[in-house]
CSV table of C-alpha atoms in Angstrom, one decimal:
chain,number,residue,atom,x,y,z
F,556,MET,CA,-29.1,-1.8,5.0
F,557,ALA,CA,-31.7,-2.6,2.5
F,558,ASP,CA,-31.0,0.7,0.7
F,559,LEU,CA,-27.5,-0.4,-0.2
F,560,GLU,CA,-26.6,-1.6,-3.7
F,561,LEU,CA,-23.7,-4.0,-4.2
F,562,ILE,CA,-21.5,-3.1,-7.2
F,563,PRO,CA,-19.2,-6.2,-7.7
F,564,SER,CA,-16.9,-4.4,-10.1
F,565,VAL,CA,-16.6,-0.6,-9.9
F,566,GLU,CA,-15.2,0.9,-13.0
F,567,PRO,CA,-11.8,2.6,-12.5
F,568,GLY,CA,-12.8,6.2,-13.2
F,569,ALA,CA,-15.7,6.2,-10.7
F,570,TRP,CA,-13.6,4.3,-8.2
F,571,ASP,CA,-10.7,6.7,-8.3
F,572,SER,CA,-12.9,9.8,-8.0
F,573,TRP,CA,-14.4,8.3,-4.8
F,574,VAL,CA,-11.1,7.1,-3.3
F,575,ALA,CA,-9.6,10.6,-3.9
F,576,ALA,CA,-12.3,12.2,-1.8
F,577,HIS,CA,-12.3,9.6,0.9
F,578,PRO,CA,-10.9,10.7,4.3
F,579,SER,CA,-8.9,7.4,4.6
F,580,ALA,CA,-7.7,7.4,0.9
F,581,HIS,CA,-4.6,5.5,0.3
F,582,ILE,CA,-2.7,5.0,-3.0
F,583,LEU,CA,-2.7,1.2,-2.5
F,584,GLN,CA,-6.5,1.5,-3.0
F,585,ALA,CA,-6.2,3.4,-6.3
F,586,SER,CA,-7.0,1.6,-9.5
F,587,ALA,CA,-3.5,2.3,-10.7
F,588,TRP,CA,-2.1,0.1,-7.9
F,589,GLY,CA,-4.4,-2.7,-9.1
F,590,ASP,CA,-3.2,-2.1,-12.6
F,591,LEU,CA,0.4,-2.5,-11.4
F,592,LYS,CA,-0.2,-5.7,-9.5
F,593,THR,CA,-2.1,-7.3,-12.5
F,594,ARG,CA,1.1,-7.0,-14.5
F,595,PHE,CA,2.9,-9.1,-11.9
F,596,GLY,CA,0.8,-12.2,-11.2
F,597,TRP,CA,-2.2,-10.6,-9.3
F,598,ALA,CA,-5.8,-9.9,-10.4
F,599,ALA,CA,-7.8,-6.9,-9.1
F,600,GLN,CA,-11.5,-6.4,-8.3
F,601,ARG,CA,-13.0,-3.2,-6.8
F,602,VAL,CA,-16.1,-4.1,-4.8
F,603,GLY,CA,-18.4,-1.3,-3.7
F,604,LEU,CA,-21.5,-0.5,-1.8
F,605,ALA,CA,-23.6,2.4,-3.1
F,606,ARG,CA,-26.5,4.3,-1.6
F,607,GLY,CA,-28.4,6.5,-4.1
F,608,ASN,CA,-26.0,7.6,-6.8
F,609,GLY,CA,-22.8,7.4,-4.8
F,610,LEU,CA,-20.4,4.9,-3.2
F,611,VAL,CA,-20.4,4.7,0.5
F,612,ALA,CA,-17.9,1.9,1.2
F,613,GLY,CA,-15.6,-0.3,-0.9
F,614,ALA,CA,-12.5,-2.3,-1.2
F,615,GLN,CA,-9.9,-3.0,-3.9
F,616,VAL,CA,-9.3,-6.7,-3.6
F,617,LEU,CA,-6.2,-8.3,-5.1
F,618,PHE,CA,-6.1,-12.0,-5.9
F,619,ARG,CA,-3.1,-14.2,-6.3
F,620,ARG,CA,-3.0,-17.9,-7.0
F,621,LEU,CA,-1.4,-20.0,-4.2
F,622,PRO,CA,1.1,-22.9,-4.9
F,623,ALA,CA,0.2,-26.5,-5.1
F,624,GLY,CA,-3.3,-25.8,-6.4
F,625,LEU,CA,-4.6,-24.6,-3.1
F,626,GLY,CA,-6.7,-21.9,-4.6
F,627,ARG,CA,-6.2,-18.1,-4.4
F,628,LEU,CA,-5.5,-15.5,-1.7
F,629,ALA,CA,-7.7,-12.5,-1.6
F,630,TYR,CA,-5.9,-9.4,-0.1
F,631,ILE,CA,-7.0,-5.9,0.7
F,632,PRO,CA,-3.9,-3.6,1.1
F,633,ARG,CA,-4.6,-0.4,3.2
F,634,GLY,CA,-8.3,-0.9,3.1
F,635,PRO,CA,-11.2,-1.3,2.9
F,636,LEU,CA,-12.4,2.3,2.7
F,637,VAL,CA,-15.4,2.5,5.1
F,638,ASP,CA,-16.6,4.4,8.1
F,639,TRP,CA,-15.3,2.0,10.7
F,640,ASN,CA,-17.6,3.6,13.3
F,641,ASP,CA,-20.6,2.4,11.3
F,642,GLU,CA,-20.5,-1.2,12.4
F,643,ALA,CA,-23.5,-2.2,10.3
F,644,LEU,CA,-22.0,-0.8,7.1
F,645,THR,CA,-18.6,-2.3,7.8
F,646,ALA,CA,-20.1,-5.7,8.4
F,647,ARG,CA,-22.2,-5.4,5.2
F,648,LEU,CA,-19.1,-4.5,3.2
F,649,PHE,CA,-17.1,-7.5,4.6
F,650,ASP,CA,-20.0,-9.8,3.8
F,651,ALA,CA,-20.0,-8.5,0.2
F,652,VAL,CA,-16.3,-8.8,-0.1
F,653,SER,CA,-16.3,-12.3,1.3
F,654,VAL,CA,-18.9,-13.4,-1.2
F,655,GLU,CA,-16.9,-11.9,-4.1
F,656,ALA,CA,-13.7,-13.4,-2.8
F,657,ARG,CA,-15.2,-17.0,-2.6
F,658,ALA,CA,-16.6,-16.5,-6.1
F,659,GLY,CA,-13.1,-15.7,-7.2
F,660,GLY,CA,-11.7,-18.9,-5.8
F,661,ALA,CA,-10.1,-17.4,-2.7
F,662,ILE,CA,-9.6,-19.7,0.3
F,663,ALA,CA,-8.5,-16.8,2.6
F,664,LEU,CA,-9.0,-13.1,2.9
F,665,MET,CA,-6.1,-11.1,4.3
F,666,VAL,CA,-6.6,-7.4,5.1
F,667,GLU,CA,-4.1,-4.7,6.2
F,668,PRO,CA,-6.4,-1.7,6.9
F,669,GLU,CA,-5.2,1.8,7.6
F,670,LEU,CA,-6.1,1.5,11.3
F,671,PRO,CA,-4.1,2.1,14.5
F,672,ASP,CA,-2.6,-1.0,16.1
F,673,ASP,CA,-4.4,-0.9,19.4
F,674,PRO,CA,-6.7,-3.2,21.4
F,675,VAL,CA,-9.9,-1.4,20.3
F,676,GLN,CA,-9.2,-2.0,16.6
F,677,CYS,CA,-8.0,-5.6,17.2
F,678,GLU,CA,-11.3,-6.4,19.0
F,679,ARG,CA,-13.1,-4.8,16.1
F,680,MET,CA,-11.4,-7.0,13.5
F,681,GLN,CA,-11.9,-10.1,15.7
F,682,ALA,CA,-15.6,-9.3,15.9
F,683,LEU,CA,-15.6,-9.4,12.1
F,684,GLY,CA,-14.0,-12.9,12.0
F,685,PHE,CA,-10.4,-12.0,11.5
F,686,ARG,CA,-7.3,-13.0,13.5
F,687,ALA,CA,-3.9,-11.6,13.6
F,688,ALA,CA,-1.5,-13.0,11.0
F,689,PRO,CA,2.0,-14.0,11.8
F,690,VAL,CA,3.4,-12.0,8.8
F,691,THR,CA,2.5,-8.8,7.0
F,692,ILE,CA,2.8,-7.9,3.4
F,693,GLN,CA,3.0,-4.0,3.9
F,694,PRO,CA,5.4,-2.5,6.4
F,695,PRO,CA,3.6,-2.8,9.7
F,696,ARG,CA,4.5,0.7,11.0
F,697,THR,CA,4.0,4.1,9.6
F,698,ILE,CA,6.2,7.0,10.9
F,699,VAL,CA,4.7,10.5,10.7
F,700,VAL,CA,7.1,13.4,11.1
F,701,ASP,CA,5.8,16.9,11.7
F,702,ILE,CA,7.5,19.2,9.3
F,703,ALA,CA,5.4,22.3,9.9
F,704,GLY,CA,8.1,24.2,11.6
F,705,ASP,CA,11.3,25.7,10.3
F,706,GLU,CA,14.4,23.5,9.6
F,707,GLN,CA,15.8,24.0,13.0
F,708,ALA,CA,12.6,22.9,14.7
F,709,VAL,CA,12.4,19.8,12.5
F,710,LEU,CA,16.0,18.9,13.2
F,711,ALA,CA,15.5,19.4,16.9
F,712,ASN,CA,12.8,16.7,16.9
F,713,MET,CA,15.3,14.2,15.5
F,714,LYS,CA,17.7,11.9,17.3
F,715,SER,CA,21.2,13.4,17.6
F,716,LYS,CA,22.6,10.7,15.2
F,717,ALA,CA,20.2,11.6,12.5
F,718,ARG,CA,21.1,15.3,12.9
F,719,TYR,CA,24.8,14.5,12.7
F,720,ASN,CA,24.3,12.4,9.5
F,721,ILE,CA,22.3,15.2,7.9
F,722,ARG,CA,25.0,17.8,8.6
F,723,LEU,CA,27.7,15.4,7.5
F,724,ALA,CA,25.9,15.0,4.2
F,725,GLU,CA,25.7,18.7,3.8
F,726,ARG,CA,29.4,19.0,4.4
F,727,LYS,CA,30.1,16.3,1.9
F,728,GLY,CA,28.1,18.1,-0.8
F,729,VAL,CA,25.2,15.7,-1.0
F,730,THR,CA,22.3,17.1,-2.9
F,731,VAL,CA,18.7,15.8,-3.5
F,732,ARG,CA,17.2,16.2,-7.0
F,733,PRO,CA,14.1,15.1,-8.8
F,734,ALA,CA,14.8,12.0,-10.8
F,735,SER,CA,13.5,10.9,-14.1
F,736,GLU,CA,12.8,7.4,-15.6
F,737,ALA,CA,16.4,7.3,-16.8
F,738,ASP,CA,17.4,7.2,-13.2
F,739,LEU,CA,15.5,4.1,-12.3
F,740,PRO,CA,18.6,1.8,-12.8
F,741,ALA,CA,20.5,3.8,-10.2
F,742,PHE,CA,17.5,3.7,-7.9
F,743,HIS,CA,17.2,-0.1,-8.2
F,744,ASP,CA,20.9,-0.5,-7.5
F,745,LEU,CA,20.4,1.5,-4.3
F,746,MET,CA,17.3,-0.5,-3.3
F,747,ALA,CA,19.2,-3.9,-4.0
F,748,THR,CA,22.1,-2.8,-1.8
F,749,THR,CA,19.9,-1.6,1.0
F,750,GLY,CA,17.7,-4.6,0.8
F,751,GLU,CA,20.6,-7.0,1.1
F,752,ARG,CA,22.0,-5.0,4.0
F,753,ASP,CA,18.8,-4.7,5.9
F,754,ALA,CA,17.2,-8.0,4.8
F,755,PHE,CA,14.1,-7.0,2.9
F,756,GLY,CA,12.9,-8.0,-0.5
F,757,VAL,CA,13.3,-5.9,-3.6
F,758,HIS,CA,11.3,-6.1,-6.8
F,759,ALA,CA,12.8,-6.6,-10.2
F,760,PRO,CA,13.7,-3.5,-12.2
F,761,ALA,CA,10.5,-3.9,-14.4
F,762,TYR,CA,8.3,-3.5,-11.4
F,763,TYR,CA,9.7,0.0,-10.6
F,764,GLU,CA,9.6,1.0,-14.2
F,765,GLN,CA,5.9,0.1,-14.4
F,766,ALA,CA,5.2,1.9,-11.1
F,767,TYR,CA,6.9,5.0,-12.3
F,768,ARG,CA,4.9,5.1,-15.5
F,769,LEU,CA,1.6,4.6,-13.7
F,770,PHE,CA,2.1,7.0,-10.8
F,771,VAL,CA,4.5,9.8,-11.7
F,772,PRO,CA,2.7,11.2,-14.8
F,773,ARG,CA,-0.4,11.5,-12.6
F,774,ASP,CA,1.6,13.3,-9.9
F,775,TRP,CA,0.8,10.5,-7.5
F,776,ALA,CA,4.4,9.9,-6.8
F,777,ARG,CA,7.9,11.4,-7.2
F,778,LEU,CA,11.3,9.9,-7.4
F,779,LEU,CA,14.1,11.8,-5.6
F,780,LEU,CA,17.8,10.9,-5.7
F,781,ALA,CA,20.5,12.0,-3.2
F,782,GLU,CA,23.9,12.3,-4.8
């Protein structure tokens, strides 16, 4: 690994170009996500390993100060971006991230990588010095729905209750439309109502406003409203 160069702070343009082409790319590793979080109490640092003229591994690390003067938490959401089958490269990246995290005052490093939750991956993370946390920051599960078929095929793969609710919404005249920034108050009201009902946290309106302005103009996100 002597041919690897550590880049402790990758500039946003080069970082985003690399992330966009990475097979495990995730929006939470985009520099715009770091920009969003820096407006709400976090700091962001993009640590990379380069070989020749290009990045080969990296992580956007978010930092947040812990209460009672305990130091800072370093957190990698849906990352790092690395070839997990290359154990030497993965270990080198985590070594680099750990050094940068300590230099940034972090007392702990939390990662929520985009990996399957299975024994093989758990053993891999344990070998790198991690242990399972009792809580998660990101939703712990991702549901992937195959929508390659026609409408009837997609509906057939759903539970009967879901199909019933969809048909009921159609009969009630519910439509879905692209929303604009002016619709964010209505979106936040829906989020607040749903969060209270299902017991999950909801950000303040300003958070969603900033997210909209950072992601929608780049076509990285869309807001849809059902009425």
